[in-house]
Amino acid sequence: MPSLSKTQIELLKEADIESTHLSPELIAQIAKQASPKELTNEQLLEFLQVCNALYRGGEPFISDADYDFVFLAELQKRHPHHPYLETVEPEVVAVGKTVTLPEPMLSTEKTYSQSGIEKWLSRLEKAADDCDVDFSTLMIRATPKLDGYAAYDDGKLLYTRGDGRKGTDISRVFERGLKVGGNGKRGQGAGEIVVSQTYFNNHLADYFENSRNFQASIIKEKDLEQHALEAIQNHAAVFFPFSQLPDWKGTAAEVLADFDQVIEKVYSLVDYDVDGVVFELVGNEQIKKYLGATRHHHRWQIAYKSNVETAEVIVIKVTPQTSRSGRVNPVAELTPTKLSGAVISRATAHHYGMVKELGIGVGTLIELTRSGLVIPKIERVIIPKEPQIPEHCPSCGSELVWDSDYLYCLNTTKCPAQIENTIEHFFRTLANVDGFGQKTVEKLHACGINSVYAVYQLDMEQLQDMGFGDKTAQNLMDQLQRSRSESIEDWRFLGAFGIHRMGLGNCERLLQHHHLMDIFKLTVEDVINIEGFAEKTSAAVVECLAKIKTDFMQIHQLGFNLIQTPLIAEQQQNISPISGKTIVFTGAMIHGKRDDMSKEAKRLGAKVGSSVTGKTDFLVTGSDVGAAKIAAATEKGVRVISEEDYLALLGRSE
Ligand SMILES: NC(=O)c1ccc[n+]([C@@H]2O[C@H](COP(=O)([O-])OP(=O)(O)OC[C@H]3O[C@@H](n4cnc5c(N)ncnc54)[C@H](O)[C@@H]3O)[C@@H](O)[C@H]2O)c1
Ligand SMILES: [Zn+2]
């Protein structure tokens, strides 16, 4: 792997990635080893940002597979809800005016399997049911997923996707003669700047490394390269609005009936680079609105990417692993095999029922697939062998028992694996601290620490006695402190306890209906009444809440800085007085950290600015604010209020 080229270093400067702590040498080294495990969270994030900037600039430094399957996957593993995963990866910063997009341009949800599409369709079906619409009549549109440069045309300006909310005005490309694909009309919203494959191969391949490289060059401010200009004049490069794309349409049943053919057909509809198929619900605005969007994608749309790789691999052995719930999962150790950009040496089988039924053991030949951000999967067994089934828990030695397809260790209070995984899960879900990874937790447990609460009781001296170095011990103490002082959503806190059937989504849903401190009083009926909780889940939730109540209260009393989820019922009654307003905080606040106040204001629907402009509604002043600052704000017509006034406005005065 060569080190960064001169253009790549230029690109990083252009993309304003000057804050990076990674030197070009280090970047090259990380890319070469493709092993993110050693990176700190900060380095991992910076490396992703660097790769993204280079990719958007047309000079990718690592393959998409390495980006998706190695580095992004690592971030997802460490912090499943990291903001980087929940927003649109920013495009290369084009020179031009930054402008707010007429409507947010989101990325797409991605799946690499037919079953991913099936799951998406059943979510649509549920939404249709909820809206009293006959699902079988709904139409699904499939279009080629263009691998170009995303942009938005509102008829007057052309914007880059930017960070999905603010883009850059690149209308100059129309002044240079770029045409619109399809019906040729301006103002048709989102689309991509693309170039004909045939034309690229015949006329441009000698001058540009790839089409992405070429597309990025079109939007650059500097004078267009002669060949790029010709491509535009020959209408080989165009801006293609997605609404204008040739498509395939059918019902959900039709999508699934002939899935492979639909994919193949849609891929061949255009002569542009295509890296998947986008499926979307069309013709029913009510359901689309009902489904809505995350910060990252619309729920009524999904992209199917088919760069799945498969390999035939021999199983060396099947290793049992006890999870925090006591379920014992089979992990197949494999002869190391390169797949989708990474060397794979293990894969999980679904459960021991599958191991038994399919015959997975020493020497079994399996077909392995690796796709998207997901971990490698055993697709099928080609040559079965004697299955390897454990009788005792690998961690504590207790006898295992079957419950339908699963094997369980029932030694919940003493099994080291269950205890360690529970502690690890807690800190991983809080997602605001580092340091409590597997190794540390193992060591703590070996020294007698057997609960999250016990971790919080630790002091410096104990840690040092356990053999942690001064620096590590201090860091662990700091991290524990930080986990309590940094603000965190109450649903995330609840999720950290790992209640059966209570993923983060369900935790949030539950707390939208009941305050955190009230949930232990809920009956099964109360939970069933919440949309999205079926009978079985509700019963399990109530049962598990009762089980964790004592632990929960004990830990909660340590004093975490929880952000309360607003109750839907209350929200409907009173719209927040600052909703839609722009607020700037200045000076030192008495009642909380400024950062926490900003978070709260945003949650109540306000925009938080960093400096006063003509659009600011309120300047909230803490102590030590200069008179000149206040006068300047007043002059702009901004209402200047004290911290006390502000809290009173929110109805929270003391
Ligand atoms: N190699 C690298 O270093 C590197 C770095 C960063 C990102 N990447 C790649 O980029 C991906 C993320 O980029 P992304 O967020 O732009 O996602 P994406 O490009 O995979 O897909 C989302 C976009 O597809 C576009 N699109 C194209 N055809 C469409 C159609 N027919 N209908 C609707 N939308 C359509 C839209 O603009 C949408 O925003 C990563 O998963 C990775 O594969 C690679
Ligand atoms: Zn056990």
mmCIF file with all atom_site columns, C-alpha atoms in Angstrom, residues 53 92 118 153 183 188 214 218 234 240 287 308 331 426 452 500 534 553 654:
data_model
loop_
_atom_site.group_PDB
_atom_site.id
_atom_site.type_symbol
_atom_site.label_atom_id
_atom_site.label_alt_id
_atom_site.label_comp_id
_atom_site.label_asym_id
_atom_site.label_entity_id
_atom_site.label_seq_id
_atom_site.pdbx_PDB_ins_code
_atom_site.Cartn_x
_atom_site.Cartn_y
_atom_site.Cartn_z
_atom_site.occupancy
_atom_site.B_iso_or_equiv
_atom_site.pdbx_formal_charge
_atom_site.auth_seq_id
_atom_site.auth_comp_id
_atom_site.auth_asym_id
_atom_site.auth_atom_id
_atom_site.pdbx_PDB_model_num
ATOM 1  C CA . ALA A 1 53  ? -13.330 12.633  2.251   1.00 0.00 ? 53  ALA A CA 1
ATOM 2  C CA . VAL A 1 92  ? -16.604 16.454  -0.514  1.00 0.00 ? 92  VAL A CA 1
ATOM 3  C CA . GLU A 1 118 ? -38.645 -9.279  2.815   1.00 0.00 ? 118 GLU A CA 1
ATOM 4  C CA . ASP A 1 153 ? -32.240 20.658  -8.232  1.00 0.00 ? 153 ASP A CA 1
ATOM 5  C CA . ASN A 1 183 ? -37.624 14.691  -19.625 1.00 0.00 ? 183 ASN A CA 1
ATOM 6  C CA . GLN A 1 188 ? -37.282 17.796  -10.160 1.00 0.00 ? 188 GLN A CA 1
ATOM 7  C CA . PHE A 1 214 ? -14.652 12.294  -13.347 1.00 0.00 ? 214 PHE A CA 1
ATOM 8  C CA . ILE A 1 218 ? -17.301 18.307  -12.941 1.00 0.00 ? 218 ILE A CA 1
ATOM 9  C CA . ASN A 1 234 ? -22.156 15.582  -25.874 1.00 0.00 ? 234 ASN A CA 1
ATOM 10 C CA . PHE A 1 240 ? -30.420 12.552  -13.636 1.00 0.00 ? 240 PHE A CA 1
ATOM 11 C CA . ILE A 1 287 ? -48.340 5.444   4.481   1.00 0.00 ? 287 ILE A CA 1
ATOM 12 C CA . VAL A 1 308 ? -22.170 -10.292 -1.683  1.00 0.00 ? 308 VAL A CA 1
ATOM 13 C CA . VAL A 1 331 ? -19.212 -20.113 16.812  1.00 0.00 ? 331 VAL A CA 1
ATOM 14 C CA . PHE A 1 426 ? -23.932 -2.021  30.248  1.00 0.00 ? 426 PHE A CA 1
ATOM 15 C CA . VAL A 1 452 ? -22.179 -3.172  37.422  1.00 0.00 ? 452 VAL A CA 1
ATOM 16 C CA . HIS A 1 500 ? -35.108 -9.398  27.427  1.00 0.00 ? 500 HIS A CA 1
ATOM 17 C CA . ALA A 1 534 ? -47.405 -7.722  21.467  1.00 0.00 ? 534 ALA A CA 1
ATOM 18 C CA . MET A 1 553 ? -32.613 1.060   41.633  1.00 0.00 ? 553 MET A CA 1
ATOM 19 C CA . GLU A 1 654 ? -37.403 27.190  41.169  1.00 0.00 ? 654 GLU A CA 1
#
